[in-house]
Every structure is written in C-alpha cells, then in structure tokens.
Short mmCIF file of C-alpha atoms and ligand atoms in Angstrom, two decimals:
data_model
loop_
_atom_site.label_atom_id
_atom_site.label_comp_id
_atom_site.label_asym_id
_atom_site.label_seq_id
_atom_site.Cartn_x
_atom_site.Cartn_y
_atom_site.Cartn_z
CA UNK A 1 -21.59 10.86 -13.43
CA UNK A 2 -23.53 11.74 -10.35
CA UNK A 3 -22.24 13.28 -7.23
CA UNK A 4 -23.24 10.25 -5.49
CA UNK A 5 -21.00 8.10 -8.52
CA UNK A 6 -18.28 10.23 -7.85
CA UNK A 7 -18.15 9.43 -4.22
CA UNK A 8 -19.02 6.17 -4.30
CA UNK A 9 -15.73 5.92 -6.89
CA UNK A 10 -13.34 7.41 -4.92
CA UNK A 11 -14.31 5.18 -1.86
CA UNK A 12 -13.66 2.40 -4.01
CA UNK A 13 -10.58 3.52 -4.77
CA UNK A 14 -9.67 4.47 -1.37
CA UNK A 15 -10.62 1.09 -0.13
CA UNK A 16 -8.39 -0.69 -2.82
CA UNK A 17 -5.35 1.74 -1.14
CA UNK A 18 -6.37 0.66 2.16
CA UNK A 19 -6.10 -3.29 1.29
CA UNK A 20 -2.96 -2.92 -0.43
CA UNK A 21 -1.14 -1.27 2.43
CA UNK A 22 -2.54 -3.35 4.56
CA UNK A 23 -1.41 -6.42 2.40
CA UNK A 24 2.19 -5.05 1.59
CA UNK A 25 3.18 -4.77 5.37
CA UNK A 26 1.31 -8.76 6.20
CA UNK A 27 3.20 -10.03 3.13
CA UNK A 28 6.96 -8.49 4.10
CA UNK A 29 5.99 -9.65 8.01
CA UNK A 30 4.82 -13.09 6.68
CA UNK A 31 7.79 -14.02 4.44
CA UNK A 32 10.28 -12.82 7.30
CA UNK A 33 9.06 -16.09 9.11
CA UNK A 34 9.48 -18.39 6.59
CA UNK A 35 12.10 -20.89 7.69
CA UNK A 36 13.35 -24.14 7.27
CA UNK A 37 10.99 -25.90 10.17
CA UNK A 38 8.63 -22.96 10.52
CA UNK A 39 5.12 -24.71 10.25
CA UNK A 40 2.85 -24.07 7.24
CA UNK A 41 -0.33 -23.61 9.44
CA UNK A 42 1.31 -20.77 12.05
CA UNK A 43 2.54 -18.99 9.04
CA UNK A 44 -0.89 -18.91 7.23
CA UNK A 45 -2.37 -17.87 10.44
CA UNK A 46 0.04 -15.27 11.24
CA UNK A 47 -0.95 -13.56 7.75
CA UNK A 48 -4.88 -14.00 7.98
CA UNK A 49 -4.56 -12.50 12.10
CA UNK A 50 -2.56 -10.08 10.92
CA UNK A 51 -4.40 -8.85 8.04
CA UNK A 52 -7.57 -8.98 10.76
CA UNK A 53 -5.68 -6.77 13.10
CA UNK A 54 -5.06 -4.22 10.71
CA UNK A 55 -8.62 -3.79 9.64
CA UNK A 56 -8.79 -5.69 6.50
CA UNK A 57 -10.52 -9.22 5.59
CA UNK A 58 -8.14 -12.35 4.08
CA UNK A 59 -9.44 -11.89 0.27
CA UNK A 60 -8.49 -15.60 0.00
CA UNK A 61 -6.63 -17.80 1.92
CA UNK A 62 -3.20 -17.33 2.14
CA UNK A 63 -1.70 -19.76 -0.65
CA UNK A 64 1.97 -21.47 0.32
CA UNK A 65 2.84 -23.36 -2.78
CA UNK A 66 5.86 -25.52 -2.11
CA UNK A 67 8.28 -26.19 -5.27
CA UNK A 68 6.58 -27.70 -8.32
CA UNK A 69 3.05 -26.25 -7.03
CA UNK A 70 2.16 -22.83 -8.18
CA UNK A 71 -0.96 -21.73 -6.80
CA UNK A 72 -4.15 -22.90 -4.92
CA UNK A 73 -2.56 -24.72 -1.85
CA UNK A 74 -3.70 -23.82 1.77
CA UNK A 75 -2.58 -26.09 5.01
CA UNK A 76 -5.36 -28.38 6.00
CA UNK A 77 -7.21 -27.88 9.61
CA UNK A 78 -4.63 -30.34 10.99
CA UNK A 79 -1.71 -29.58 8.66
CA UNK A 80 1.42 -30.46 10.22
CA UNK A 81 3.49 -30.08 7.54
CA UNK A 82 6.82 -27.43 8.01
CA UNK A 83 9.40 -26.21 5.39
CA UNK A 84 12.18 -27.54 4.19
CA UNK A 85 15.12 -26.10 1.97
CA UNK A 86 12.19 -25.52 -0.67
CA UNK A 87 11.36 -22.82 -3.40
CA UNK A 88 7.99 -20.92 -1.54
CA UNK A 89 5.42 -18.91 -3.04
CA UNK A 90 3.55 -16.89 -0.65
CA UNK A 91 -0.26 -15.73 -1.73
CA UNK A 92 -1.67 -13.43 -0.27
CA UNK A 93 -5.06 -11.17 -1.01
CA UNK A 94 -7.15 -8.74 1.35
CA UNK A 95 -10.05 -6.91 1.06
CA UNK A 96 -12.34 -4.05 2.44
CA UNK A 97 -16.03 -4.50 1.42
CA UNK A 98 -14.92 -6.34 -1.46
CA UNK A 99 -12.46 -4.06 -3.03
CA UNK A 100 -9.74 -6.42 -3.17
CA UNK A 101 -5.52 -6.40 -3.36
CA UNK A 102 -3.48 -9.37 -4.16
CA UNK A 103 0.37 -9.92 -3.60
CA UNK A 104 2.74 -12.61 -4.27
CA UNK A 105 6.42 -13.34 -3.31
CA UNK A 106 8.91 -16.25 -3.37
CA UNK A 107 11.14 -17.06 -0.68
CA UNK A 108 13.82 -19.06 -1.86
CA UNK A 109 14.97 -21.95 0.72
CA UNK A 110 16.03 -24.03 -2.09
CA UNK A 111 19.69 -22.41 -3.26
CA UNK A 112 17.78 -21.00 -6.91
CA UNK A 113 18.51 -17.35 -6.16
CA UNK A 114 18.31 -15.93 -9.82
CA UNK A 115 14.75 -18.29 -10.52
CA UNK A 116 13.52 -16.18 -7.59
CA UNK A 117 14.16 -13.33 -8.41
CA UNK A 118 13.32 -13.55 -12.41
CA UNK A 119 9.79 -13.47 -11.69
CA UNK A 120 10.83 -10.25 -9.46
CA UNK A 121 12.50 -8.20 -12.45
CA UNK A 122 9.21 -9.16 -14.95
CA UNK A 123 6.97 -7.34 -12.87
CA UNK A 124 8.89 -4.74 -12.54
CA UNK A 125 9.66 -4.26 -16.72
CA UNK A 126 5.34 -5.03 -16.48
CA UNK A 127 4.82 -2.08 -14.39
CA UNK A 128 7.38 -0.11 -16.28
CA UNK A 129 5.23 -0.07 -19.50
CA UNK A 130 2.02 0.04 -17.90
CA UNK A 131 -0.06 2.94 -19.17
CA UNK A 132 -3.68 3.86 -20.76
CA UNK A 133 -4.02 2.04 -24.32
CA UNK A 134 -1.33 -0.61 -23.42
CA UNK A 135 -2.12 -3.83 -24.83
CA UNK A 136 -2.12 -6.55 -22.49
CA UNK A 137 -0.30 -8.89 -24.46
CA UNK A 138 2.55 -5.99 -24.85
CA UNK A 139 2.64 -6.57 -20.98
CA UNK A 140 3.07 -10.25 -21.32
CA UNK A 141 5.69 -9.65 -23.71
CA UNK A 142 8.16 -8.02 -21.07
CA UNK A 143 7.35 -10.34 -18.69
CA UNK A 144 7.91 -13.07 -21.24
CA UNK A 145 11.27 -11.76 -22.20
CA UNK A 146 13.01 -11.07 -18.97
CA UNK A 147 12.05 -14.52 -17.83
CA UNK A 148 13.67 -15.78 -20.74
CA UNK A 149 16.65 -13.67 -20.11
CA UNK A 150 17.24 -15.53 -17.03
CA UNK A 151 17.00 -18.87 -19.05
CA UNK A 152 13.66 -20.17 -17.31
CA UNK A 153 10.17 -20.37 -18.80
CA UNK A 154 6.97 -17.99 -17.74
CA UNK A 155 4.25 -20.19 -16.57
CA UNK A 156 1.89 -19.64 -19.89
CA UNK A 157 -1.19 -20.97 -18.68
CA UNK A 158 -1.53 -18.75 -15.52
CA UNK A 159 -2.21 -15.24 -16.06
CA UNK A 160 -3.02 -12.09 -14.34
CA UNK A 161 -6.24 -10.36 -13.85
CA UNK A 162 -8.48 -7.84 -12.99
CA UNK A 163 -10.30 -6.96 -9.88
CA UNK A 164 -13.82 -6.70 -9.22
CA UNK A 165 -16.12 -6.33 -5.98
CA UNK A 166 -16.31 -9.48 -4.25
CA UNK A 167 -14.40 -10.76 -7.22
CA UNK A 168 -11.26 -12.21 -6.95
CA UNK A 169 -10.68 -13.04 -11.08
CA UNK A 170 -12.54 -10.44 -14.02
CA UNK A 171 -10.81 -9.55 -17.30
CA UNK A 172 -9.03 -8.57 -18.50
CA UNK A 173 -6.80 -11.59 -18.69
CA UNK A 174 -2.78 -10.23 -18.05
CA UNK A 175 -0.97 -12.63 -20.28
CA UNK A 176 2.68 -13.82 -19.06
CA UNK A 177 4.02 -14.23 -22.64
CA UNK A 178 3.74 -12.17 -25.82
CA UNK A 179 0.26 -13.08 -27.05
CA UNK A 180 -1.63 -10.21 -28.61
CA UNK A 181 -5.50 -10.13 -27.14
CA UNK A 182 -6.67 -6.95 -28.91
CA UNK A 183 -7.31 -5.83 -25.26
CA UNK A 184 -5.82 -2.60 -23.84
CA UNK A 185 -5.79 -1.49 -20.28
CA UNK A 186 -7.15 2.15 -19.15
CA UNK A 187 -7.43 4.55 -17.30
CA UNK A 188 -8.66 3.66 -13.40
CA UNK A 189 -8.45 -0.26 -14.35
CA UNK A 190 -7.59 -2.24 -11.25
CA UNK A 191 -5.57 -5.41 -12.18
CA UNK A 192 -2.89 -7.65 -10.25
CA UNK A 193 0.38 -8.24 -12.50
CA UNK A 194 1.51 -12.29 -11.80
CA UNK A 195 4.73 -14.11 -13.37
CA UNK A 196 5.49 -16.83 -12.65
CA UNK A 197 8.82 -18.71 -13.97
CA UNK A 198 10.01 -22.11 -13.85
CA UNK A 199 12.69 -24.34 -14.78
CA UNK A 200 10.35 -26.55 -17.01
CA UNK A 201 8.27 -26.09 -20.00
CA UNK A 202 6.14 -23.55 -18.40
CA UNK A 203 2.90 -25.41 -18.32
CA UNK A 204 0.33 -26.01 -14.74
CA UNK A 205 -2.04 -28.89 -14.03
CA UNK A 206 -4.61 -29.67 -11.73
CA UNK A 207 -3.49 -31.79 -8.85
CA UNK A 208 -5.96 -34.08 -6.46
CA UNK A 209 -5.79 -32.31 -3.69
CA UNK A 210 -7.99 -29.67 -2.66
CA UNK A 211 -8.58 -27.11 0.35
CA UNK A 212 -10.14 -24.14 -1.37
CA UNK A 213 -13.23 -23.55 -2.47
CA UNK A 214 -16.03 -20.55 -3.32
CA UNK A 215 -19.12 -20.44 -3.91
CA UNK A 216 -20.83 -21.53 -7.22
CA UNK A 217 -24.61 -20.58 -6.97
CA UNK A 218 -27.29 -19.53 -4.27
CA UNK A 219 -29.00 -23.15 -2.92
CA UNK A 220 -30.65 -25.03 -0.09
CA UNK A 221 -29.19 -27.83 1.37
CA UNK A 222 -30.88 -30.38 4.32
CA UNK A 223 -27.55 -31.57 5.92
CA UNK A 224 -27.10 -29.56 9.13
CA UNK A 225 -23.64 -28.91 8.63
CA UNK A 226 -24.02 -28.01 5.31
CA UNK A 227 -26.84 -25.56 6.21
CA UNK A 228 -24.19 -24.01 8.77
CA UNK A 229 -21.46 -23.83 6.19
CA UNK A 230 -23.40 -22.45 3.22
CA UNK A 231 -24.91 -19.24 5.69
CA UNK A 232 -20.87 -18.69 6.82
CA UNK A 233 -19.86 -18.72 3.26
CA UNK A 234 -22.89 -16.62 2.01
CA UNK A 235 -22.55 -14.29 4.75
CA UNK A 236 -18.85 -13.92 5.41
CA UNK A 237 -17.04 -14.87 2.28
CA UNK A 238 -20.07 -14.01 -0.62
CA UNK A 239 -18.09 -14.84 -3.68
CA UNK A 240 -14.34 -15.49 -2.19
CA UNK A 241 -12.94 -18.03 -2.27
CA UNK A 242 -12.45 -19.86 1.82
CA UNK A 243 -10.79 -22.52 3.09
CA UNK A 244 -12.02 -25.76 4.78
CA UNK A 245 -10.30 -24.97 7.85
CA UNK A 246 -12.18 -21.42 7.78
CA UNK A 247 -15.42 -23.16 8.18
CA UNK A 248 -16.33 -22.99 11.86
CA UNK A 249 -19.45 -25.94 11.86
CA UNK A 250 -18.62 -29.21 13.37
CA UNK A 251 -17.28 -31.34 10.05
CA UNK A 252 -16.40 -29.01 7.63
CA UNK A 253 -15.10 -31.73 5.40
CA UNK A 254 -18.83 -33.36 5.56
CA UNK A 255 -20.61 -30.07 4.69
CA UNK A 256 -17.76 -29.33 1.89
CA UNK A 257 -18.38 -32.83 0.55
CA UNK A 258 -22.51 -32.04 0.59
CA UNK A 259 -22.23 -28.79 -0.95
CA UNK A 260 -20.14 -30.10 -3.97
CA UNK A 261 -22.02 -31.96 -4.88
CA UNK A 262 -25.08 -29.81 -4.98
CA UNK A 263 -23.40 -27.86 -7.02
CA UNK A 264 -23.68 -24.99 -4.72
CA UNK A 265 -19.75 -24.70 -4.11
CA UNK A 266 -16.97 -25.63 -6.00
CA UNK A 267 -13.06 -26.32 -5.46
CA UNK A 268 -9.70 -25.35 -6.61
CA UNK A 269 -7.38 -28.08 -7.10
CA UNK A 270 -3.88 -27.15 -6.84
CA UNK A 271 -1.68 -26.28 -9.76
CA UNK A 272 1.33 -27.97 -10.64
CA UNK A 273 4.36 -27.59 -12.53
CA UNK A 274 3.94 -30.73 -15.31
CA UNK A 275 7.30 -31.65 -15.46
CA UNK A 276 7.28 -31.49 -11.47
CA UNK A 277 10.04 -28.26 -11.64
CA UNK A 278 10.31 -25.68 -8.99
CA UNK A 279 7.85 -22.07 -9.85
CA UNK A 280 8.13 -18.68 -8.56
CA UNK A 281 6.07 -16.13 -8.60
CA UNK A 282 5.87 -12.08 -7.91
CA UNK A 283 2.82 -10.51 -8.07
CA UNK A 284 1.05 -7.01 -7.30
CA UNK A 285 -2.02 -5.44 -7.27
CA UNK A 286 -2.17 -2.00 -9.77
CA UNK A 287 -4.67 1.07 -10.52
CA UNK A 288 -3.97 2.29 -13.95
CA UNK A 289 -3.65 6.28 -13.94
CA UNK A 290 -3.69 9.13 -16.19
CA UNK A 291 0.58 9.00 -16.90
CA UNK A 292 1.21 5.38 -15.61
CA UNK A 293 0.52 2.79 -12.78
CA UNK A 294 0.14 3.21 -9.30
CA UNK A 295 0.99 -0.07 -7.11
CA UNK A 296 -1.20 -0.81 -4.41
CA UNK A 297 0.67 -3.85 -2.54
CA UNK A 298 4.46 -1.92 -3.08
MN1 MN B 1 -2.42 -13.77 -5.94
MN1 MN B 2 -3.83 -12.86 -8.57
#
C-alpha cells in the first residue's frame, strides 16, 4: 500500500471509532426515556439531535419496532403514537463521511425479562468467538444456541452484515443460526453482529406500511417536489436510507410517491414476526483485529 492508502485507512478506521462512541452514548441516553406514554416521535428525535450534537450524522433513521415488528419502522411526520407495556427494539446507526456504526437494544415494557435479554447473551458468545478465519456460520451457531437455551427461536431470516462507505448492508451476510457459508471473517473486517429472538417460529415478513426509503438509481424527475426531494436525498443521504419525515419539501409523501415509481427510490416495508410474537434484538457494530474483535458501539 501507499502512504496515502495507509492514511486514508486509518481515517477510516478512526471515523468508524468516532460513530460508534458517538452511537453507544445516544443509544444508552435514548433507551433511558423509553416509557410507558413517552411518545415515539420525541424519542426518535431525541436520538437523531443527539447524534447531530455530538458530531455525527443519523446513518438511518432511528428504528422503534414495537412487539411482533422487528425492524424497519420509523414514526410518521405526524406520529402520535406513545408506548405501552410493549417489548421495544431500539435501532440506531450513525455515521461520519459514510463510515458507519449500528446498535440495537430492547427495552422490555412488556414483563418478558429473559426474551430480552437472550438476544443480549448471543452477542456476547458472537463476539466471544470472533477472530480472523472464523466462519460466519460458526458465529450464527452461538448465537443460534444460546437463543435456544433460553427456549425462544433466533429470527433466521434476518442476519447481520458488513459495513461499507455510504453502505448500510455489504457481505458478508452474519447468519443467526448454524448455517455454514464457506465465508470467514478477517482481519480489519467491519461488520454489525444482530440476534434477534422470538417466541414464534423465528420467521419475518413484509408488512404494508412503509416510512423508509433510499435511494435506488441516479434519475430526473419533473414534479417539483420530487425534484426537491431527490437533490436532499442525493446530497444529504447518498445511499442511506431516510425517512419521509426527513424530507424537508412541501409534500414529502407526494414526492416519495413520484419517485417510486420512477424507480429512482425504493422502500422498506416493515418486518414482522409471522406468527405476530414479540422479537428482540441486540446488536453491535465490530472491527475484526489481529487476536479478536474490537466493539465499536460498547
Ligand atoms: Mn441496526
Ligand atoms: Mn444492522
């Protein structure tokens, strides 16, 4: 490598340290004002301000999946829904120029202690056997097997996976069961670690209802609002994923509408549990060293 490669790797680096502390103090903040009536809109907002305030960027918006729902719900502009003794999965990623971390944790309301905290102890045997040549599906195995332990089911069809600039989801795929891939991890890799556990089979499906989006491919669009949207989401968010209520021109929902279906963005239905049972989920962001892992978002 170049001199200038060697630099421009250990900024990288340091900017993927910089988001995960950054992350790890918004997501302990964040989940300490999650109560029963707390509104799902201030707390969102809390995190993306706070992450803001501390220097970073909101890598995605902050997901609060309620219960059943396991990932890719974000309140609405006018959301006015508030919590209730629920199971709640807190999402949350930041970034610095596009060198991402992304962090997960459940906040039990619901009286399900030990499904809270299975998803908890996974990670943890995950990280434990985290080194250069590991195979992936070794990892999933761990996770896979303490889930079990606690007498739930990992969510099989959500996985972990790496990190990339401006990209939220590369491979490797981080399997949450025992499923050999032929794929190892090494040295310097940059992945985020995610199990999820449930009470059901252990199996997501796309709901209706959709608030986030990213972008799909470059374009032109006529609509005015659409025009405004697509130079936001080009400029600000590049390849992350936004929500509708990030969009500052007048009728987001118009330009949203317009831009699907040009093709130019597309959107992220949220995931459900099928059998409609309660998920949690732990997750953090990791850099694979020489003897181990080092976690970004601790
Ligand atoms: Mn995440
Ligand atoms: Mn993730």
């Amino acid at each position: 490598m170049s001199e200038t490669e060697v630099d421009l790797e250990a900024e990288m680096y340091e900017k993927h340290r910089e988001a995960g502390e950054i992350l790890s103090k918004v997501r302990e903040e964040t989940a300490e004002r999650v109560e029963v009536g707390a509104s799902h809109l201030e707390i969102a907002e809390y995190a993306e301000d706070r992450i803001r305030e501390l220097g970073g960027k909101p890598a995605f918006p902050v997901n609060i999946s309620i219960d059943e729902e396991a990932a890719h719900a974000t309140p609405s502009i006018d959301d006015e829904s508030t919590f209730g003794e629920e199971m709640i999965n807190l999402d949350i990623g930041v970034h610095i120029d596009g060198w991402l971390a992304d962090t997960a944790i459940t906040v039990d309301l619901s009286g399900n202690p030990e499904l809270a905290e299975a998803p908890e102890q996974a990670l943890q045997a995950a990280i434990d056997v985290i080194e250069p040549g590991v195979e992936t599906g070794d990892i999933g195995a761990e996770i896979e097997d303490v889930i079990d332990g606690y007498g739930y089911n990992p969510v099989v069809n959500l996985t972990g996976h790496g990190l990339g600039h401006w990209e939220q989801h590369t491979s490797p795929n981080i399997p949450n069961r025992a499923v050999s891939q032929g794929t190892t991890l090494e040295t310097g890799d940059v992945v985020a670690i995610e199990p999820f556990a449930t009470d059901g089979g252990g199996k997501v499906t796309e709901g209706s209802s959709e608030e986030i989006f990213s972008l799909e491919r470059e374009g032109s669009v006529r609509n005015r609002q659409a025009r405004e949207a697509l130079e936001q989401i080009t400029g600000d968010f590049r390849t992350l994923p936004f929500a509708t209520r990030w969009l500052e021109t007048g009728r987001p929902e118009v330009a949203l509408r317009r831009l699907k279906r040009n093709n130019i963005v597309h959107g992220y239905p949220v995931l459900k549990e099928d059998e409609g049972c309660l998920v949690s989920q732990k997750e953090h962001t990791i850099i694979v060293t020489e003897d181990g892992c080092e976690v970004t978002t601790k």
